[in-house]
Amino acid sequence: MQLIIFGEMRLAIKGLGMVGRMALIRSVGLAALAVVVAAVYWPGLSGPFIFDDFPALVDNSRVHVEALGFGELWRAAFSFDPGGTGRQLAMLSFSLNYALDGLNPWGWKLGGLLVHLVNTILVYALCVRLLALAGVGRLLRWSAAAIALLWAVHPLQVSTVLYVVQRMETLSLMFVLLALLAYLRGRQAQIQGARGWVWLALCAPLLLMALGAKETALLLPLYTLALELTLLRFDGYTSAQKRFWRWGYAIGCLIVLVVFVAVVIPAYTAPQAYAIRDFTAGERVLTQLRVLPMYLGQILFPSPALMSFYYDDLQASRGLFEPITTIAGALLLLALFAVAWIFRRRAPLFSLGLLWFFVSHAITSNVLALELVFEHRNYFAILGILLAAADLVRRIPVRDGPGIKIAAVAALVLGVGFLGVVRAATWGNVLLLSTELTHVNPDSARAAQDLGILYNAMSDGDVDSPFFGFAVAELERESKMDWATVLAEQSLILLHAENNLPVKPEWWSRLQFRLRDRPIGHETVGAMFRLLDRRMAGVRMDDSALSSAFDMLFERKPMPPYSYGAVALHALKYQNDTARAKRLLVRAVDGAAPYPGYLQSLSERLREGGNSDVADWLDIEAAKSRKLQ
């Protein structure tokens, strides 16, 4: 029976003709590529949500869609506000995950893996075109497959693919890759004298789709500029076309430069832009002179031991020589950029790879008040370095044919793939991941926080469990780190208060010190209101210390009206301090205009709590405020 089936298959394949057989072979090859990549990441699908997954997805009720109706999906699509596009397409994909499987992280991670598999195929297709333009003929598709596979299974990609919230990054790149393929198709058609404007016009809607996932898609024109500077050379079928592309990019670059100098730099170098950071815009840019070489090292030497995921202990550069590695990094990057520029005609693929590495970091290594380091920023940058390396490898002369190169590349793919499996498997086990992150970077407060919370969960509420002691010890270790946020003290206070254990006064002191002297970021604000929520739920704690902590917070950071209202309710319920409550409510009234209906609901809560006199006073103040407006 098997022989009959095999014979029928052979006859069917023969009947396809040469073109059909080649198409079938390529399809099987692409399927095999996807299967290999999926196998590398599969052990990691059982891992947990981590870090920004919680505020953006797990705790974001607006993305928790129960039914796939238009209204629900529309609300979910606009449930994220990073100060940019809103990332509606990415949030919509997350809402579908919730509708299908709730908050089971396995399905969410599978969704990220599926996007990565699509991107792997697109990277392969892009590499085929780029290698062909660079003059690669022999082993073209095998070379493209090797680059795509190395890109896909690189251990540095694990913390992008399996970090659920970074589907924003991978989904955005999917449309950027499609746009790059369309751009190349259109430009090559133009150069050959055919009509390519349809393909070029397709780049616009693809860019909009990419922006619907993440703002880094704005780098697309710079990616295409790098293509023109190297492989395409602003070529055209007519001299008019050549002038169009040269002048078009020149004018575009001038406009971008003017906007950057006149709008972006003033906006992001203002003191308030960096209020949540302990470094300035200038110090951030200087620090990137150390960070980019670190990324290069992680790409070229893909050991998981060099990848800690959390880099919150990294101190910003205070000058070119503080530390000395800043100037060393600057010289290295300057040399690489100079080489890319000088060899853009003699070695266009090598230059393109280096330029794409620089371009991919043009936003995240700039003046924007982002964190200093994140591994997912290399999702596309890895491809640039691989293209540059591939061009160097093909130029190495060999005496006895390409066999030794093929063997070396095969060994490299196997080695990188093995490291990818190791890191993915680590990400697939919550305890292994938490202990590994603290081992790789023992100075990371975030890693210590994750491990402490995990140990507490493993204690299952039993204060006599050794895991409870492990949790306290790890959180105490975190609390002693200078760069830690109030999360350590918040966790220690709650851990003891919820179990009716004594809370050390020094924890409150450290918490207040951080509120007074350290930058106030989203983590700090969230931690403080978590304390307040638990107190309002009946957990006993020092109300005086809690009130003092909020006074420090409000003194340094303006808050929306419901924040003042929540603390006012605490003052009335647990301190019977009407004067303090009214002072807070005045601030709530002053900021209530953008929140229609809030003051009325607050008044109702006051009456429900037995504070009708304060509610009457609030109604009068609210009426006065409306008249003034």
mmCIF file with all atom_site columns, C-alpha atoms in Angstrom, residues 118-237:
data_model
loop_
_atom_site.group_PDB
_atom_site.id
_atom_site.type_symbol
_atom_site.label_atom_id
_atom_site.label_alt_id
_atom_site.label_comp_id
_atom_site.label_asym_id
_atom_site.label_entity_id
_atom_site.label_seq_id
_atom_site.pdbx_PDB_ins_code
_atom_site.Cartn_x
_atom_site.Cartn_y
_atom_site.Cartn_z
_atom_site.occupancy
_atom_site.B_iso_or_equiv
_atom_site.pdbx_formal_charge
_atom_site.auth_seq_id
_atom_site.auth_comp_id
_atom_site.auth_asym_id
_atom_site.auth_atom_id
_atom_site.pdbx_PDB_model_num
ATOM 1   C CA . VAL A 1 118 ? 5.649  34.624 9.346   1.00 0.00 ? 118 VAL A CA 1
ATOM 2   C CA . ASN A 1 119 ? 8.488  37.087 9.793   1.00 0.00 ? 119 ASN A CA 1
ATOM 3   C CA . THR A 1 120 ? 11.021 34.289 9.300   1.00 0.00 ? 120 THR A CA 1
ATOM 4   C CA . ILE A 1 121 ? 9.528  33.517 5.890   1.00 0.00 ? 121 ILE A CA 1
ATOM 5   C CA . LEU A 1 122 ? 9.488  37.213 5.012   1.00 0.00 ? 122 LEU A CA 1
ATOM 6   C CA . VAL A 1 123 ? 13.135 37.600 6.094   1.00 0.00 ? 123 VAL A CA 1
ATOM 7   C CA . TYR A 1 124 ? 13.998 34.642 3.843   1.00 0.00 ? 124 TYR A CA 1
ATOM 8   C CA . ALA A 1 125 ? 12.202 36.255 0.892   1.00 0.00 ? 125 ALA A CA 1
ATOM 9   C CA . LEU A 1 126 ? 13.920 39.576 1.606   1.00 0.00 ? 126 LEU A CA 1
ATOM 10  C CA . CYS A 1 127 ? 17.334 37.911 1.805   1.00 0.00 ? 127 CYS A CA 1
ATOM 11  C CA . VAL A 1 128 ? 16.782 36.180 -1.537  1.00 0.00 ? 128 VAL A CA 1
ATOM 12  C CA . ARG A 1 129 ? 16.243 39.573 -3.194  1.00 0.00 ? 129 ARG A CA 1
ATOM 13  C CA . LEU A 1 130 ? 19.102 41.279 -1.375  1.00 0.00 ? 130 LEU A CA 1
ATOM 14  C CA . LEU A 1 131 ? 21.603 38.513 -2.099  1.00 0.00 ? 131 LEU A CA 1
ATOM 15  C CA . ALA A 1 132 ? 20.583 38.464 -5.757  1.00 0.00 ? 132 ALA A CA 1
ATOM 16  C CA . LEU A 1 133 ? 21.081 42.240 -5.988  1.00 0.00 ? 133 LEU A CA 1
ATOM 17  C CA . ALA A 1 134 ? 24.511 41.803 -4.379  1.00 0.00 ? 134 ALA A CA 1
ATOM 18  C CA . GLY A 1 135 ? 25.507 39.371 -7.123  1.00 0.00 ? 135 GLY A CA 1
ATOM 19  C CA . VAL A 1 136 ? 25.115 36.083 -5.280  1.00 0.00 ? 136 VAL A CA 1
ATOM 20  C CA . GLY A 1 137 ? 24.237 33.369 -7.761  1.00 0.00 ? 137 GLY A CA 1
ATOM 21  C CA . ARG A 1 138 ? 25.402 30.021 -6.496  1.00 0.00 ? 138 ARG A CA 1
ATOM 22  C CA . LEU A 1 139 ? 23.611 28.683 -3.418  1.00 0.00 ? 139 LEU A CA 1
ATOM 23  C CA . LEU A 1 140 ? 21.432 31.813 -3.369  1.00 0.00 ? 140 LEU A CA 1
ATOM 24  C CA . ARG A 1 141 ? 18.407 30.282 -1.688  1.00 0.00 ? 141 ARG A CA 1
ATOM 25  C CA . TRP A 1 142 ? 20.455 28.141 0.681   1.00 0.00 ? 142 TRP A CA 1
ATOM 26  C CA . SER A 1 143 ? 22.343 31.252 1.777   1.00 0.00 ? 143 SER A CA 1
ATOM 27  C CA . ALA A 1 144 ? 19.088 33.146 2.297   1.00 0.00 ? 144 ALA A CA 1
ATOM 28  C CA . ALA A 1 145 ? 17.678 30.240 4.293   1.00 0.00 ? 145 ALA A CA 1
ATOM 29  C CA . ALA A 1 146 ? 20.784 30.107 6.515   1.00 0.00 ? 146 ALA A CA 1
ATOM 30  C CA . ILE A 1 147 ? 20.561 33.855 7.251   1.00 0.00 ? 147 ILE A CA 1
ATOM 31  C CA . ALA A 1 148 ? 16.826 33.649 7.946   1.00 0.00 ? 148 ALA A CA 1
ATOM 32  C CA . LEU A 1 149 ? 17.307 30.656 10.235  1.00 0.00 ? 149 LEU A CA 1
ATOM 33  C CA . LEU A 1 150 ? 20.140 32.302 12.170  1.00 0.00 ? 150 LEU A CA 1
ATOM 34  C CA . TRP A 1 151 ? 18.010 35.422 12.543  1.00 0.00 ? 151 TRP A CA 1
ATOM 35  C CA . ALA A 1 152 ? 14.994 33.443 13.713  1.00 0.00 ? 152 ALA A CA 1
ATOM 36  C CA . VAL A 1 153 ? 16.649 31.180 16.301  1.00 0.00 ? 153 VAL A CA 1
ATOM 37  C CA . HIS A 1 154 ? 19.202 33.646 17.688  1.00 0.00 ? 154 HIS A CA 1
ATOM 38  C CA . PRO A 1 155 ? 18.992 33.511 21.506  1.00 0.00 ? 155 PRO A CA 1
ATOM 39  C CA . LEU A 1 156 ? 18.597 37.293 21.643  1.00 0.00 ? 156 LEU A CA 1
ATOM 40  C CA . GLN A 1 157 ? 15.246 36.885 19.858  1.00 0.00 ? 157 GLN A CA 1
ATOM 41  C CA . VAL A 1 158 ? 13.830 34.715 22.644  1.00 0.00 ? 158 VAL A CA 1
ATOM 42  C CA . SER A 1 159 ? 13.138 37.700 24.891  1.00 0.00 ? 159 SER A CA 1
ATOM 43  C CA . THR A 1 160 ? 11.199 39.315 22.054  1.00 0.00 ? 160 THR A CA 1
ATOM 44  C CA . VAL A 1 161 ? 9.194  36.356 20.788  1.00 0.00 ? 161 VAL A CA 1
ATOM 45  C CA . LEU A 1 162 ? 8.304  34.919 24.211  1.00 0.00 ? 162 LEU A CA 1
ATOM 46  C CA . TYR A 1 163 ? 7.823  38.290 25.926  1.00 0.00 ? 163 TYR A CA 1
ATOM 47  C CA . VAL A 1 164 ? 4.142  38.614 25.104  1.00 0.00 ? 164 VAL A CA 1
ATOM 48  C CA . VAL A 1 165 ? 3.817  42.408 25.016  1.00 0.00 ? 165 VAL A CA 1
ATOM 49  C CA . GLN A 1 166 ? 6.598  42.594 22.420  1.00 0.00 ? 166 GLN A CA 1
ATOM 50  C CA . ARG A 1 167 ? 4.221  41.247 19.815  1.00 0.00 ? 167 ARG A CA 1
ATOM 51  C CA . MET A 1 168 ? 3.921  44.978 19.212  1.00 0.00 ? 168 MET A CA 1
ATOM 52  C CA . GLU A 1 169 ? 7.506  44.881 17.920  1.00 0.00 ? 169 GLU A CA 1
ATOM 53  C CA . THR A 1 170 ? 7.189  41.668 15.909  1.00 0.00 ? 170 THR A CA 1
ATOM 54  C CA . LEU A 1 171 ? 3.814  42.544 14.389  1.00 0.00 ? 171 LEU A CA 1
ATOM 55  C CA . SER A 1 172 ? 5.081  45.975 13.369  1.00 0.00 ? 172 SER A CA 1
ATOM 56  C CA . LEU A 1 173 ? 8.112  44.426 11.697  1.00 0.00 ? 173 LEU A CA 1
ATOM 57  C CA . MET A 1 174 ? 5.879  42.025 9.777   1.00 0.00 ? 174 MET A CA 1
ATOM 58  C CA . PHE A 1 175 ? 4.366  44.929 7.853   1.00 0.00 ? 175 PHE A CA 1
ATOM 59  C CA . VAL A 1 176 ? 7.735  46.688 7.570   1.00 0.00 ? 176 VAL A CA 1
ATOM 60  C CA . LEU A 1 177 ? 9.172  43.549 5.942   1.00 0.00 ? 177 LEU A CA 1
ATOM 61  C CA . LEU A 1 178 ? 6.224  43.387 3.548   1.00 0.00 ? 178 LEU A CA 1
ATOM 62  C CA . ALA A 1 179 ? 6.786  47.059 2.727   1.00 0.00 ? 179 ALA A CA 1
ATOM 63  C CA . LEU A 1 180 ? 10.496 46.461 2.068   1.00 0.00 ? 180 LEU A CA 1
ATOM 64  C CA . LEU A 1 181 ? 9.639  43.584 -0.276  1.00 0.00 ? 181 LEU A CA 1
ATOM 65  C CA . ALA A 1 182 ? 7.104  45.767 -2.093  1.00 0.00 ? 182 ALA A CA 1
ATOM 66  C CA . TYR A 1 183 ? 9.623  48.608 -2.316  1.00 0.00 ? 183 TYR A CA 1
ATOM 67  C CA . LEU A 1 184 ? 12.289 46.355 -3.805  1.00 0.00 ? 184 LEU A CA 1
ATOM 68  C CA . ARG A 1 185 ? 9.791  44.881 -6.272  1.00 0.00 ? 185 ARG A CA 1
ATOM 69  C CA . GLY A 1 186 ? 8.675  48.331 -7.381  1.00 0.00 ? 186 GLY A CA 1
ATOM 70  C CA . ARG A 1 187 ? 12.164 49.815 -7.640  1.00 0.00 ? 187 ARG A CA 1
ATOM 71  C CA . GLN A 1 188 ? 13.544 46.841 -9.571  1.00 0.00 ? 188 GLN A CA 1
ATOM 72  C CA . ALA A 1 189 ? 10.617 47.087 -11.973 1.00 0.00 ? 189 ALA A CA 1
ATOM 73  C CA . GLN A 1 190 ? 11.342 50.797 -12.471 1.00 0.00 ? 190 GLN A CA 1
ATOM 74  C CA . ILE A 1 191 ? 15.024 50.193 -13.101 1.00 0.00 ? 191 ILE A CA 1
ATOM 75  C CA . GLN A 1 192 ? 14.116 47.627 -15.757 1.00 0.00 ? 192 GLN A CA 1
ATOM 76  C CA . GLY A 1 193 ? 11.737 50.046 -17.462 1.00 0.00 ? 193 GLY A CA 1
ATOM 77  C CA . ALA A 1 194 ? 8.498  48.490 -16.187 1.00 0.00 ? 194 ALA A CA 1
ATOM 78  C CA . ARG A 1 195 ? 5.777  50.119 -14.094 1.00 0.00 ? 195 ARG A CA 1
ATOM 79  C CA . GLY A 1 196 ? 6.602  49.802 -10.416 1.00 0.00 ? 196 GLY A CA 1
ATOM 80  C CA . TRP A 1 197 ? 4.451  52.507 -8.881  1.00 0.00 ? 197 TRP A CA 1
ATOM 81  C CA . VAL A 1 198 ? 1.739  50.081 -7.823  1.00 0.00 ? 198 VAL A CA 1
ATOM 82  C CA . TRP A 1 199 ? 4.220  48.231 -5.618  1.00 0.00 ? 199 TRP A CA 1
ATOM 83  C CA . LEU A 1 200 ? 5.701  51.464 -4.314  1.00 0.00 ? 200 LEU A CA 1
ATOM 84  C CA . ALA A 1 201 ? 2.256  52.846 -3.504  1.00 0.00 ? 201 ALA A CA 1
ATOM 85  C CA . LEU A 1 202 ? 1.535  49.667 -1.549  1.00 0.00 ? 202 LEU A CA 1
ATOM 86  C CA . CYS A 1 203 ? 4.216  50.726 0.937   1.00 0.00 ? 203 CYS A CA 1
ATOM 87  C CA . ALA A 1 204 ? 1.947  53.485 2.309   1.00 0.00 ? 204 ALA A CA 1
ATOM 88  C CA . PRO A 1 205 ? -0.895 51.261 3.634   1.00 0.00 ? 205 PRO A CA 1
ATOM 89  C CA . LEU A 1 206 ? 1.671  48.721 4.858   1.00 0.00 ? 206 LEU A CA 1
ATOM 90  C CA . LEU A 1 207 ? 3.409  51.489 6.800   1.00 0.00 ? 207 LEU A CA 1
ATOM 91  C CA . LEU A 1 208 ? 0.092  52.507 8.366   1.00 0.00 ? 208 LEU A CA 1
ATOM 92  C CA . MET A 1 209 ? -0.548 48.913 9.395   1.00 0.00 ? 209 MET A CA 1
ATOM 93  C CA . ALA A 1 210 ? 2.947  48.718 10.900  1.00 0.00 ? 210 ALA A CA 1
ATOM 94  C CA . LEU A 1 211 ? 2.344  51.940 12.836  1.00 0.00 ? 211 LEU A CA 1
ATOM 95  C CA . GLY A 1 212 ? -0.827 50.348 14.194  1.00 0.00 ? 212 GLY A CA 1
ATOM 96  C CA . ALA A 1 213 ? 1.442  47.917 16.029  1.00 0.00 ? 213 ALA A CA 1
ATOM 97  C CA . LYS A 1 214 ? 4.350  50.154 17.068  1.00 0.00 ? 214 LYS A CA 1
ATOM 98  C CA . GLU A 1 215 ? 5.849  53.549 16.256  1.00 0.00 ? 215 GLU A CA 1
ATOM 99  C CA . THR A 1 216 ? 9.241  52.089 15.297  1.00 0.00 ? 216 THR A CA 1
ATOM 100 C CA . ALA A 1 217 ? 7.716  51.521 11.856  1.00 0.00 ? 217 ALA A CA 1
ATOM 101 C CA . LEU A 1 218 ? 8.565  55.179 11.198  1.00 0.00 ? 218 LEU A CA 1
ATOM 102 C CA . LEU A 1 219 ? 12.061 53.897 10.419  1.00 0.00 ? 219 LEU A CA 1
ATOM 103 C CA . LEU A 1 220 ? 10.864 52.381 7.121   1.00 0.00 ? 220 LEU A CA 1
ATOM 104 C CA . PRO A 1 221 ? 11.994 55.377 4.983   1.00 0.00 ? 221 PRO A CA 1
ATOM 105 C CA . LEU A 1 222 ? 15.455 55.149 6.554   1.00 0.00 ? 222 LEU A CA 1
ATOM 106 C CA . TYR A 1 223 ? 15.627 51.435 5.745   1.00 0.00 ? 223 TYR A CA 1
ATOM 107 C CA . THR A 1 224 ? 14.777 52.207 2.129   1.00 0.00 ? 224 THR A CA 1
ATOM 108 C CA . LEU A 1 225 ? 17.300 55.071 2.087   1.00 0.00 ? 225 LEU A CA 1
ATOM 109 C CA . ALA A 1 226 ? 19.974 52.569 3.148   1.00 0.00 ? 226 ALA A CA 1
ATOM 110 C CA . LEU A 1 227 ? 18.879 50.350 0.235   1.00 0.00 ? 227 LEU A CA 1
ATOM 111 C CA . GLU A 1 228 ? 19.281 53.255 -2.167  1.00 0.00 ? 228 GLU A CA 1
ATOM 112 C CA . LEU A 1 229 ? 22.711 54.191 -0.808  1.00 0.00 ? 229 LEU A CA 1
ATOM 113 C CA . THR A 1 230 ? 24.005 50.646 -1.269  1.00 0.00 ? 230 THR A CA 1
ATOM 114 C CA . LEU A 1 231 ? 22.302 48.153 -3.561  1.00 0.00 ? 231 LEU A CA 1
ATOM 115 C CA . LEU A 1 232 ? 19.900 50.336 -5.567  1.00 0.00 ? 232 LEU A CA 1
ATOM 116 C CA . ARG A 1 233 ? 22.089 53.469 -5.866  1.00 0.00 ? 233 ARG A CA 1
ATOM 117 C CA . PHE A 1 234 ? 19.131 55.719 -6.739  1.00 0.00 ? 234 PHE A CA 1
ATOM 118 C CA . ASP A 1 235 ? 19.034 54.002 -10.129 1.00 0.00 ? 235 ASP A CA 1
ATOM 119 C CA . GLY A 1 236 ? 16.228 54.309 -12.672 1.00 0.00 ? 236 GLY A CA 1
ATOM 120 C CA . TYR A 1 237 ? 15.349 53.522 -16.273 1.00 0.00 ? 237 TYR A CA 1
#
